[in-house]
Amino acid sequence: MATTEKGILNRLYFVAGCMFIFAIAVGVKLMDIQFVEGEHYKQLSEERVYRNFTIPANRGNLYDSNGSLLAASVPKYDIRFDAVTVSDKVFEENVLPLSKELAKMLGNTSSYYVHKLRTARAHNQRYVLITRGLGYSEYMKIKTFPIFNLGAYKGGLIVEQRTVREHPLGKMAERTVGYERQDEEGYFTRVGLEGAFGPYLRGTDGHRLKQKIAKGQWKPISDNNEVEPRDGYDVISTIDVNIQDIAHHALLKQLEDFEAEHGTVIVMETATGEIKAMSNLGRTDEGTYYEKRNYAVYEAHEPGSTFKLMAMVAALEDGVIDTSQIVDTENGVVRFYGRAVRDSHHGGYGKISAARAFEVSSNTAFTKMISEGYKNNPGKFVDRLDDMGVTRKIGLEIKGEGTPRIPHPDDKGWNGLSLPWMAFGYGVAVTPLQTLTFYNAIANDGEMVKPRFIKEVKEWDKTIVKMEREVMNPAICSPETANKVREMMKNTVKRGTAANIYTPNFSMAGKTGTCQTEYWIEPGRYIASFAGYFPADNPKYSCIVVIHKPNRSKGYYGNTVAAPVFKRIAQKIYTDTPIMDELPSLEVESEAVEKDFEKYYTKVQNEKVLMPNVKGMPAMDAIPLLENLGLKVQVNGDGIVKSQSITAGQKIKSNQKVNLKLS
């Protein structure tokens, strides 16, 4: 019995000792929390109640070369209501006036808002959504409404600001304009101009302190931001929206007519290298087209016969041929190591000069000229291409430039077919923009300028950075060689493979290109292209058109698929922006004339104007026409006008609203 009692006492002593030790541990921990880690836990507690939220800076605007918006950041405001913080007296006296003002602005009935606000107050809701996406002027107006005009604390007004990036051109030039996105880990995805010049556009974010009022719901402490964001700079691009519109619709029409997979067009100003237009359209499963990828910049592919310009310039510079040299096309077929090279013209062209071989794009003539000219030293041909910059990237600011692929005799895969196949654009790969850069250099007397997308970076009216013209190579060839190949390209349009686009009304020069693609999968897949410049004698613009995999039954040669797009662009630019010398101003100030004009203007303003028919017109033409008539134009979609809300011939008034539906 004594033993049992002793055992029980020992257990009690043990339990009591454990409790004593536990009590000491709790006391030590409390002391630690109070005096050692107190500040840490206090800060943690405050962070759970108060938190600094990032206020994104407004991105700078992206403009075209004439000041038209390509991309703009528009602030939008979401309005919420804290139904708890408002006093009973203020709420009851002002709930109906507030509801009436909300009904006027937002469209619902005043009874709808009375019910919404009273329900929120009855359920002690502190984060009731009133409306989303207000513009700045609407936001400033709603702040003056009853109750809301008392601010965040007394009026329960909760304002959340966000920024929306809008693109006035819609889907046109979408890949060229591009975007910049940042993921949760801070990594950026950069596309087009928005991505390339993001460091200028994005600005510096601000911070705003908010208080937690419910699970997942935060209320700003005050109407003022704690740290104001600094908006980004404005970027002035080289793009011309008028030329962009021309290029886009010319390419789109041809892609639709030939049911092609995708295509690209680039228009460059010859002297400066400024890119005036860049359109990239890919086909959807439904047969429509949209800006799918930036084929102009990233897609390196076999160029076909447009590469013959590079081959001809190299051969002339190295003195292995001359324009008057006679070449036998041998009935249109020559063989190298058992593989046949054929001319598109059945039976060949007989014996022709090297210049004529370029004009008619004879594959047999070019393979013979290049093979015989460089057979003892094929590396010399590739080295010449390298000297001219054909083997290297341009070094664009826009991300994703494709890498040229020009084989060299030192490469493992070089064989006896490499040199003759390179002569007519097979076994090599370049991007459309890289090809155009070379053609532009020839148009520019041999001086290769770097393609440029940006003119300057501005903060309001102050220029922060000015992008200067950059010369990549002052002379890719001699003036004599440049003159010779320019004459060949002019004759290509006059009497060669591109004679179908010749017109006496304005001059063009260039080279057609047709090559098979994915021939390892199946025959019959082609790339049609045309590269050149206009006017032929004093080039103002250079341009390249590349169309991938047109419907073969409708056509696949460069002269029938790609060249008409080039002509359409050149013709439209000639028509809309004629190239002429500046004349002195003929304006003469006259008080009598000024008074007569004022009388005439007042008379016209008072007369009824009839609504024109804009169906079938591009939006870029229809909108300014209607705005000049004093109409307020709203558009839905982009492209061609399909319908108009005001019937053609109907009398219109100043400031009248008209809706246009676009394709």
XYZ file of C-alpha atoms in Angstrom:
663
model
C 0.000 0.000 0.000
C 2.808 2.416 0.927
C 4.506 1.582 -2.345
C 1.396 2.446 -4.328
C 0.955 5.815 -2.589
C 4.609 6.618 -3.174
C 4.218 5.885 -6.904
C 1.205 8.132 -7.137
C 3.070 10.949 -5.388
C 5.970 10.585 -7.788
C 3.619 10.904 -10.742
C 2.010 13.981 -9.243
C 5.420 15.532 -8.675
C 6.322 14.782 -12.312
C 3.112 16.328 -13.680
C 3.520 19.353 -11.445
C 7.115 19.747 -12.594
C 6.080 19.604 -16.257
C 3.410 22.211 -15.683
C 5.903 24.428 -13.900
C 8.377 24.112 -16.769
C 5.572 24.812 -19.281
C 4.561 27.912 -17.329
C 8.154 29.146 -17.353
C 8.329 28.522 -21.115
C 5.110 30.465 -21.687
C 6.434 33.301 -19.578
C 9.718 33.385 -21.497
C 7.855 33.390 -24.804
C 5.607 36.229 -23.690
C 8.662 38.210 -22.645
C 10.252 37.485 -25.993
C 7.153 38.591 -27.882
C 6.746 41.679 -25.727
C 10.313 42.958 -25.648
C 12.405 41.113 -28.264
C 10.061 40.515 -31.214
C 7.406 43.024 -30.287
C 8.135 45.427 -33.125
C 8.050 42.614 -35.655
C 4.620 41.355 -34.594
C 3.293 44.869 -34.319
C 4.381 45.547 -37.899
C 2.880 42.237 -39.027
C -0.414 43.157 -37.399
C -0.457 46.524 -39.077
C 0.324 44.921 -42.434
C -2.738 42.738 -42.058
C -4.864 45.837 -41.511
C -2.962 48.351 -43.672
C -1.148 47.606 -46.899
C 0.667 49.607 -49.543
C -0.866 48.879 -52.953
C 0.960 49.617 -56.204
C -0.585 52.331 -58.373
C 0.531 51.584 -61.942
C 1.903 54.534 -63.863
C 0.148 55.546 -67.050
C 2.129 54.349 -70.043
C 3.195 57.039 -72.425
C 1.364 57.416 -75.713
C 2.658 55.874 -78.925
C 2.155 58.101 -81.968
C 2.639 57.757 -85.688
C 4.965 60.146 -87.524
C 2.143 62.655 -88.079
C 0.882 62.702 -84.497
C -1.950 60.170 -84.832
C -2.341 57.843 -81.854
C -1.230 54.242 -82.229
C -1.582 53.347 -78.532
C -2.704 55.341 -75.525
C -3.204 54.716 -71.818
C -6.647 55.726 -70.642
C -7.413 55.883 -66.887
C -10.594 54.090 -65.874
C -12.291 54.348 -62.483
C -14.358 51.742 -60.642
C -16.718 53.240 -58.041
C -17.710 51.324 -54.894
C -19.640 52.306 -51.767
C -18.960 51.645 -48.076
C -22.540 51.516 -46.740
C -21.410 51.298 -43.093
C -19.338 54.439 -42.677
C -22.127 56.922 -43.589
C -24.204 58.290 -40.707
C -27.926 57.517 -40.560
C -28.895 61.154 -40.942
C -26.691 61.730 -44.021
C -27.833 58.499 -45.628
C -31.565 59.073 -45.160
C -31.431 62.691 -46.318
C -29.364 61.984 -49.438
C -30.066 58.444 -50.623
C -32.812 59.574 -53.027
C -30.889 62.571 -54.486
C -27.836 60.336 -54.922
C -29.930 57.669 -56.655
C -31.388 60.250 -59.053
C -27.912 61.501 -60.021
C -26.658 57.943 -60.511
C -29.685 57.164 -62.686
C -28.945 60.171 -64.919
C -25.329 59.153 -65.402
C -25.503 55.367 -65.492
C -28.876 54.676 -67.076
C -30.819 52.596 -64.535
C -33.854 53.968 -62.689
C -33.475 55.906 -59.453
C -35.580 53.257 -57.640
C -32.992 50.654 -58.708
C -30.224 52.572 -56.938
C -32.358 53.333 -53.862
C -33.000 49.606 -53.448
C -29.327 48.762 -54.071
C -28.025 51.276 -51.532
C -30.593 50.426 -48.844
C -29.943 46.700 -49.241
C -26.205 47.286 -48.871
C -26.755 49.333 -45.728
C -29.114 46.745 -44.219
C -26.505 44.010 -44.725
C -23.569 46.168 -43.561
C -21.822 45.826 -46.917
C -18.630 47.853 -47.186
C -17.593 47.181 -50.795
C -20.676 47.574 -53.009
C -19.962 47.990 -56.717
C -21.699 51.056 -58.156
C -20.130 51.116 -61.645
C -16.992 50.202 -63.571
C -14.846 51.876 -66.192
C -15.679 55.553 -65.784
C -13.623 58.081 -67.679
C -11.863 60.892 -65.870
C -14.568 63.515 -66.455
C -17.292 61.104 -65.280
C -15.191 60.232 -62.228
C -14.818 63.909 -61.331
C -18.568 64.401 -61.753
C -19.580 61.418 -59.602
C -17.416 62.781 -56.764
C -19.786 65.779 -56.570
C -22.926 63.663 -56.046
C -24.747 63.759 -52.671
C -23.097 61.558 -50.001
C -20.133 60.877 -52.308
C -19.086 64.521 -52.043
C -18.255 63.888 -48.368
C -15.283 61.733 -49.376
C -14.053 58.335 -48.235
C -14.687 58.514 -44.476
C -18.003 60.345 -44.185
C -19.369 59.586 -47.636
C -18.240 55.977 -48.080
C -16.851 56.683 -51.544
C -14.325 54.079 -52.707
C -12.503 54.831 -55.957
C -10.264 52.269 -57.668
C -8.172 53.512 -60.541
C -6.812 51.284 -63.299
C -5.268 51.922 -66.678
C -6.515 50.525 -69.974
C -4.334 50.456 -73.096
C -6.342 51.406 -76.169
C -5.350 51.087 -79.830
C -7.195 53.469 -82.171
C -6.148 51.433 -85.229
C -7.856 48.345 -83.824
C -6.417 45.141 -85.222
C -4.507 46.906 -87.977
C -0.733 46.880 -87.318
C -1.417 45.025 -84.066
C 1.860 43.077 -84.162
C 3.854 46.163 -85.136
C 2.360 48.228 -82.293
C 2.684 45.182 -80.013
C 2.449 45.066 -76.227
C 4.461 44.690 -73.033
C 3.292 42.379 -70.249
C 4.808 41.531 -66.903
C 4.108 38.235 -65.132
C 3.865 37.614 -61.374
C 7.592 36.909 -61.162
C 8.508 40.214 -62.780
C 9.480 38.876 -66.212
C 8.443 40.914 -69.249
C 7.007 39.695 -72.535
C 7.839 42.299 -75.144
C 6.249 42.464 -78.599
C 6.515 45.149 -81.279
C 7.077 48.825 -80.565
C 5.360 48.685 -77.179
C 7.803 46.007 -76.073
C 10.918 47.422 -77.709
C 10.490 50.862 -76.183
C 8.831 49.797 -72.930
C 11.536 51.383 -70.724
C 10.512 54.792 -72.101
C 6.767 54.136 -72.160
C 6.097 52.422 -68.851
C 6.998 55.188 -66.331
C 7.376 54.593 -62.570
C 4.643 53.106 -60.396
C 3.258 54.859 -57.316
C 1.952 53.458 -54.007
C -1.268 53.934 -52.065
C -2.058 52.918 -48.467
C -5.306 50.981 -47.956
C -7.120 49.590 -44.914
C -8.617 46.098 -44.811
C -12.376 46.317 -44.238
C -13.374 42.706 -44.967
C -11.946 39.513 -46.327
C -10.204 40.402 -49.561
C -11.586 43.933 -49.515
C -9.442 47.035 -49.007
C -10.414 50.656 -48.670
C -8.097 53.601 -49.470
C -7.124 55.642 -46.429
C -7.568 58.894 -48.347
C -8.296 60.185 -51.844
C -4.667 61.113 -52.370
C -2.016 58.650 -53.429
C 0.791 58.168 -50.927
C 3.421 58.193 -53.702
C 2.237 59.557 -57.014
C 3.145 57.493 -60.105
C 5.291 59.103 -62.793
C 3.775 58.647 -66.225
C 5.846 57.236 -69.060
C 7.291 59.252 -71.913
C 5.562 59.570 -75.277
C 7.170 57.771 -78.206
C 6.879 59.120 -81.754
C 7.182 56.281 -84.250
C 8.037 56.380 -87.945
C 4.785 54.644 -88.901
C 2.440 56.641 -91.129
C -1.154 55.553 -90.480
C -2.200 56.504 -94.016
C 0.484 54.336 -95.608
C -0.207 51.633 -93.013
C -3.858 51.636 -94.023
C -2.924 51.377 -97.694
C -0.497 48.495 -97.101
C -2.897 46.625 -94.804
C -5.829 46.631 -97.204
C -3.708 45.918 -100.284
C -2.218 42.853 -98.587
C -5.552 41.724 -97.136
C -7.281 41.828 -100.526
C -4.591 39.705 -102.154
C -4.502 37.158 -99.337
C -8.273 36.759 -99.594
C -8.229 36.530 -103.406
C -5.518 33.851 -103.425
C -6.586 32.115 -100.188
C -2.994 32.318 -98.933
C -1.801 31.122 -95.536
C -0.083 34.345 -94.478
C 1.774 37.336 -95.788
C 3.648 40.514 -94.952
C 4.233 43.971 -96.406
C 6.863 46.531 -95.385
C 7.198 50.078 -96.695
C 10.447 51.928 -95.919
C 11.529 55.486 -96.639
C 14.610 55.122 -98.812
C 16.847 57.910 -97.570
C 16.168 57.595 -93.835
C 15.352 53.906 -93.332
C 12.141 54.900 -91.529
C 9.528 52.140 -91.558
C 6.312 53.759 -92.753
C 4.146 50.643 -92.726
C 4.398 47.018 -91.664
C 1.477 44.642 -92.031
C 1.508 40.961 -91.014
C -1.624 38.913 -91.662
C -2.237 35.229 -90.965
C -5.237 33.074 -91.878
C -7.644 31.661 -89.300
C -9.486 28.352 -89.570
C -12.559 30.304 -90.666
C -10.662 31.883 -93.569
C -10.387 35.385 -92.112
C -7.104 37.204 -91.522
C -5.610 38.974 -88.529
C -2.246 40.212 -87.229
C -1.034 36.787 -86.141
C 2.745 37.106 -85.925
C 5.400 39.583 -87.016
C 6.478 37.641 -90.100
C 8.393 40.661 -91.425
C 10.849 40.580 -88.527
C 11.088 36.983 -87.336
C 10.431 34.676 -90.310
C 13.666 33.741 -92.078
C 12.872 31.661 -95.170
C 14.257 30.804 -98.586
C 13.705 33.967 -100.618
C 13.890 32.479 -104.111
C 14.616 34.827 -106.987
C 14.655 38.047 -104.939
C 18.055 36.739 -103.771
C 19.332 37.061 -107.345
C 19.945 40.751 -106.682
C 22.440 39.817 -103.948
C 24.063 37.249 -106.256
C 24.280 39.704 -109.152
C 25.772 42.507 -107.033
C 28.372 40.117 -105.577
C 29.358 38.792 -109.002
C 29.630 42.269 -110.522
C 31.699 43.539 -107.597
C 34.071 40.571 -107.835
C 34.356 40.983 -111.617
C 33.386 37.373 -112.366
C 30.638 38.526 -114.757
C 29.518 41.646 -116.583
C 26.046 42.719 -117.608
C 26.837 42.139 -121.289
C 28.229 38.614 -120.770
C 26.285 36.027 -122.807
C 24.951 32.942 -121.061
C 23.399 29.890 -122.719
C 20.244 28.822 -120.839
C 20.418 25.417 -122.606
C 16.718 24.921 -123.350
C 15.807 25.849 -119.798
C 17.410 22.894 -117.971
C 20.905 22.415 -116.551
C 22.077 19.634 -114.227
C 24.403 19.603 -111.244
C 25.330 16.249 -109.719
C 22.220 14.687 -111.188
C 19.847 17.420 -109.953
C 18.044 19.583 -112.499
C 17.692 23.349 -112.376
C 14.811 24.587 -114.526
C 13.580 27.900 -115.844
C 9.906 28.758 -115.378
C 9.763 29.453 -119.132
C 9.557 26.116 -120.930
C 12.452 25.724 -123.352
C 14.539 28.407 -121.704
C 15.560 31.759 -123.132
C 18.364 30.702 -125.463
C 21.560 32.708 -125.306
C 21.000 35.914 -123.362
C 23.034 38.568 -121.572
C 23.531 38.508 -117.820
C 21.374 41.645 -117.544
C 18.561 39.991 -119.488
C 18.902 36.882 -117.319
C 18.109 39.069 -114.326
C 15.121 40.682 -116.013
C 13.532 37.345 -116.969
C 14.790 35.657 -113.764
C 16.529 32.741 -115.475
C 17.523 30.121 -112.900
C 19.740 28.275 -115.359
C 21.676 31.408 -116.287
C 22.302 32.365 -112.658
C 23.443 28.900 -111.590
C 25.888 28.812 -114.504
C 27.193 32.346 -113.906
C 27.758 31.900 -110.176
C 29.034 28.304 -110.387
C 31.545 29.047 -113.130
C 32.553 32.395 -111.669
C 33.289 31.012 -108.170
C 34.014 27.325 -108.818
C 37.666 27.658 -107.771
C 36.870 29.718 -104.687
C 33.234 29.438 -103.521
C 34.182 31.024 -100.198
C 34.822 34.273 -102.063
C 31.127 34.473 -102.976
C 30.008 33.972 -99.380
C 32.625 36.417 -98.111
C 31.298 39.033 -100.519
C 27.771 38.473 -99.182
C 29.166 38.882 -95.685
C 30.905 42.135 -96.623
C 27.562 43.430 -97.891
C 25.865 42.544 -94.587
C 23.652 39.756 -95.946
C 24.865 37.160 -93.427
C 24.155 39.189 -90.275
C 21.124 40.364 -88.326
C 20.139 44.009 -88.625
C 20.056 44.433 -84.842
C 16.503 45.714 -84.449
C 15.041 47.120 -81.257
C 11.951 44.969 -81.868
C 12.471 41.546 -80.311
C 12.571 38.276 -82.225
C 14.564 39.110 -85.353
C 15.246 35.988 -87.393
C 18.827 34.874 -88.056
C 20.038 34.795 -91.684
C 21.280 31.401 -92.849
C 23.980 31.615 -95.513
C 26.048 28.416 -95.893
C 29.847 28.587 -96.095
C 32.308 26.089 -97.654
C 33.721 25.502 -94.175
C 30.337 24.292 -92.926
C 29.785 20.587 -92.410
C 26.735 20.456 -94.698
C 28.387 22.180 -97.678
C 28.311 20.141 -100.903
C 28.478 20.508 -104.655
C 24.894 21.742 -104.875
C 25.275 24.523 -102.290
C 26.799 27.185 -104.554
C 24.541 26.733 -107.633
C 21.433 26.551 -105.441
C 22.381 29.738 -103.584
C 22.547 31.563 -106.925
C 18.769 31.534 -107.271
C 17.803 31.799 -103.601
C 17.619 28.207 -102.362
C 19.566 26.795 -99.437
C 19.686 30.256 -97.855
C 17.295 32.035 -95.497
C 16.667 35.720 -94.778
C 13.759 37.651 -93.294
C 11.613 40.006 -95.412
C 12.998 43.050 -93.567
C 16.586 41.902 -94.123
C 15.866 41.487 -97.839
C 14.240 44.914 -98.022
C 17.186 46.512 -96.229
C 19.473 45.291 -99.019
C 17.127 46.483 -101.780
C 16.806 49.833 -100.043
C 20.596 50.148 -100.033
C 20.665 49.703 -103.818
C 17.941 52.336 -104.176
C 20.044 54.549 -101.887
C 23.157 54.484 -104.123
C 24.728 51.620 -102.170
C 24.417 53.163 -98.701
C 22.749 50.714 -96.305
C 20.769 52.488 -93.585
C 19.362 50.693 -90.591
C 15.570 50.285 -90.565
C 14.181 52.669 -87.982
C 10.857 52.505 -86.133
C 11.173 55.513 -83.821
C 11.738 59.216 -84.449
C 11.959 60.525 -80.895
C 10.948 60.140 -77.264
C 9.184 63.121 -75.673
C 7.941 64.379 -72.341
C 5.168 66.749 -73.309
C 6.878 69.138 -75.741
C 10.393 68.345 -74.537
C 12.479 65.885 -76.569
C 14.163 63.341 -74.292
C 15.804 61.153 -76.939
C 16.071 61.774 -80.669
C 16.755 58.751 -82.894
C 19.187 59.623 -85.617
C 19.642 58.036 -89.014
C 22.095 55.148 -88.672
C 24.302 53.930 -91.513
C 25.080 50.215 -91.335
C 27.345 50.189 -94.373
C 28.328 53.355 -96.278
C 28.842 51.384 -99.507
C 27.740 47.782 -99.991
C 28.961 48.087 -103.578
C 30.442 50.568 -106.006
C 28.264 53.289 -107.585
C 28.813 51.605 -110.971
C 27.384 48.305 -109.744
C 24.453 50.045 -108.046
C 23.623 51.888 -111.288
C 23.764 48.673 -113.316
C 21.430 46.673 -111.098
C 19.022 49.599 -110.746
C 18.702 49.643 -114.528
C 18.036 45.886 -114.495
C 15.300 46.276 -111.871
C 13.705 49.076 -113.858
C 13.675 46.842 -116.943
C 12.278 43.938 -114.910
C 9.111 46.002 -114.530
C 9.178 47.370 -118.055
C 9.892 44.187 -120.007
C 10.763 41.407 -117.598
C 8.916 39.140 -115.180
C 7.007 42.063 -113.629
C 5.841 43.613 -116.910
C 2.257 42.879 -115.848
C 2.412 45.742 -113.297
C 4.075 48.258 -115.629
C 2.278 51.573 -116.075
C 3.430 54.723 -117.848
C 1.764 56.830 -115.143
C 4.465 56.245 -112.521
C 7.734 54.335 -112.445
C 8.672 51.307 -110.355
C 11.707 49.039 -110.145
C 12.115 45.678 -108.478
C 12.483 41.917 -108.674
C 9.985 39.089 -108.527
C 10.546 35.963 -106.474
C 8.928 32.531 -106.553
C 10.191 29.568 -104.596
C 8.891 26.283 -103.312
C 8.569 25.882 -99.572
C 8.166 22.807 -97.408
C 8.996 20.737 -100.501
C 10.202 17.992 -98.181
C 6.558 17.577 -97.086
C 4.840 17.774 -100.464
C 5.273 19.653 -103.763
C 3.070 22.569 -104.688
C 3.661 24.877 -101.725
C 5.069 28.238 -102.802
C 6.220 31.623 -101.520
C 5.525 34.542 -103.865
C 7.411 37.786 -103.362
C 8.283 41.123 -104.896
C 10.861 43.606 -103.635
C 11.644 46.986 -105.091
C 11.244 50.743 -104.828
C 9.505 53.729 -106.408
C 9.886 56.041 -108.226
C 12.482 54.154 -110.256
C 14.767 57.115 -110.965
C 14.584 59.021 -107.690
C 13.421 56.455 -105.108
C 11.306 57.752 -102.251
C 10.064 54.438 -100.832
C 11.195 50.841 -100.942
C 8.744 48.017 -100.390
C 8.616 44.222 -100.095
C 5.610 41.923 -100.384
C 5.849 38.260 -99.336
C 2.861 35.894 -99.553
C 3.113 32.317 -98.281
C 1.305 29.332 -99.699
C -1.336 30.849 -101.989
C -3.922 28.510 -103.500
C -1.931 27.062 -106.382
C -4.996 26.779 -108.606
C -5.383 30.575 -108.425
C -1.702 31.417 -108.955
C 1.612 31.238 -107.161
C 4.192 33.240 -109.149
C 5.649 36.399 -107.650
C 4.503 38.540 -110.572
C 0.836 37.521 -110.264
C 0.498 37.150 -106.468
C 2.915 39.636 -104.849
C 3.750 42.270 -107.482
C 0.154 43.603 -107.813
C 0.183 44.397 -104.080
C 3.371 46.419 -104.594
C 1.758 48.291 -107.482
C -1.435 48.965 -105.510
C 0.584 50.430 -102.637
C 2.782 52.530 -104.919
C -0.205 53.786 -106.889
C -2.148 54.753 -103.771
C 0.855 56.528 -102.235
C 1.408 58.404 -105.513
C -2.252 59.423 -105.521
C -2.546 60.386 -101.843
C 0.925 61.777 -101.230
C 2.291 63.006 -104.569
C 6.000 63.678 -104.580
C 6.591 67.300 -105.568
C 8.759 70.271 -104.830
C 7.572 72.846 -102.291
C 6.234 76.083 -103.734
C 6.293 79.487 -102.042
C 3.119 80.414 -100.164
C 0.462 82.159 -102.241
C -1.428 83.430 -99.181
C -2.148 87.167 -99.304
C -3.778 88.881 -96.352
C -6.870 90.862 -97.348
C -9.499 92.273 -94.976
C -12.160 92.229 -97.710
C -11.467 88.587 -98.528
C -11.582 87.676 -94.808
C -15.042 89.280 -94.426
C -16.372 87.584 -97.574
C -15.102 84.238 -96.310
C -16.758 84.722 -92.920
C -20.098 85.453 -94.642
C -19.735 82.385 -96.864
C -18.713 80.151 -93.937
C -21.703 81.310 -91.849
C -24.020 80.620 -94.783
C -22.639 77.118 -95.281
C -22.895 76.362 -91.576
C -26.571 77.375 -91.584
C -27.441 75.290 -94.644
C -28.547 71.656 -94.351
C -25.861 69.152 -95.338
C -26.673 65.740 -96.786
C -25.234 62.496 -95.401
C -22.752 60.939 -97.849
C -22.632 57.210 -98.628
C -19.488 55.829 -96.965
C -20.299 52.114 -97.340
C -17.335 50.237 -98.759
C -14.863 52.962 -97.758
C -11.944 52.201 -95.412
C -12.563 53.576 -91.934
C -9.407 55.708 -92.207
C -11.102 57.593 -95.100
C -14.697 57.604 -93.849
C -14.073 58.939 -90.321
C -12.274 62.202 -91.245
C -14.811 62.809 -94.049
C -17.754 62.616 -91.626
C -15.986 64.527 -88.848
C -15.286 67.373 -91.290
C -19.061 67.557 -91.823
C -19.496 68.168 -88.078
C -20.706 64.668 -87.201
C -19.719 62.740 -84.083
C -18.542 59.364 -85.338
C -18.681 56.137 -83.336
C -17.234 52.961 -84.861
C -17.708 49.287 -84.128
C -14.985 46.991 -85.466
C -12.248 47.907 -87.925
C -11.605 47.765 -91.646
C -14.239 48.617 -94.304
C -17.539 50.377 -93.557
C -20.389 47.844 -93.856
C -23.297 49.999 -92.637
C -24.078 53.521 -91.418
C -26.805 54.576 -88.967
C -27.738 57.688 -91.010
C -29.014 56.899 -94.498
C -27.137 58.424 -97.410
C -28.898 61.580 -98.676
C -30.517 62.347 -95.320
C -30.080 65.873 -93.944
C -27.620 66.058 -91.073
C -26.945 68.556 -88.316
C -23.773 69.684 -86.608
C -22.742 67.420 -83.679
C -25.194 64.733 -84.793
C -24.077 61.210 -83.878
C -23.512 58.541 -86.541
C -22.605 54.898 -85.939
C -20.452 52.985 -88.427
C -20.224 49.193 -88.444
C -16.946 47.959 -89.900
C -15.915 44.578 -91.232
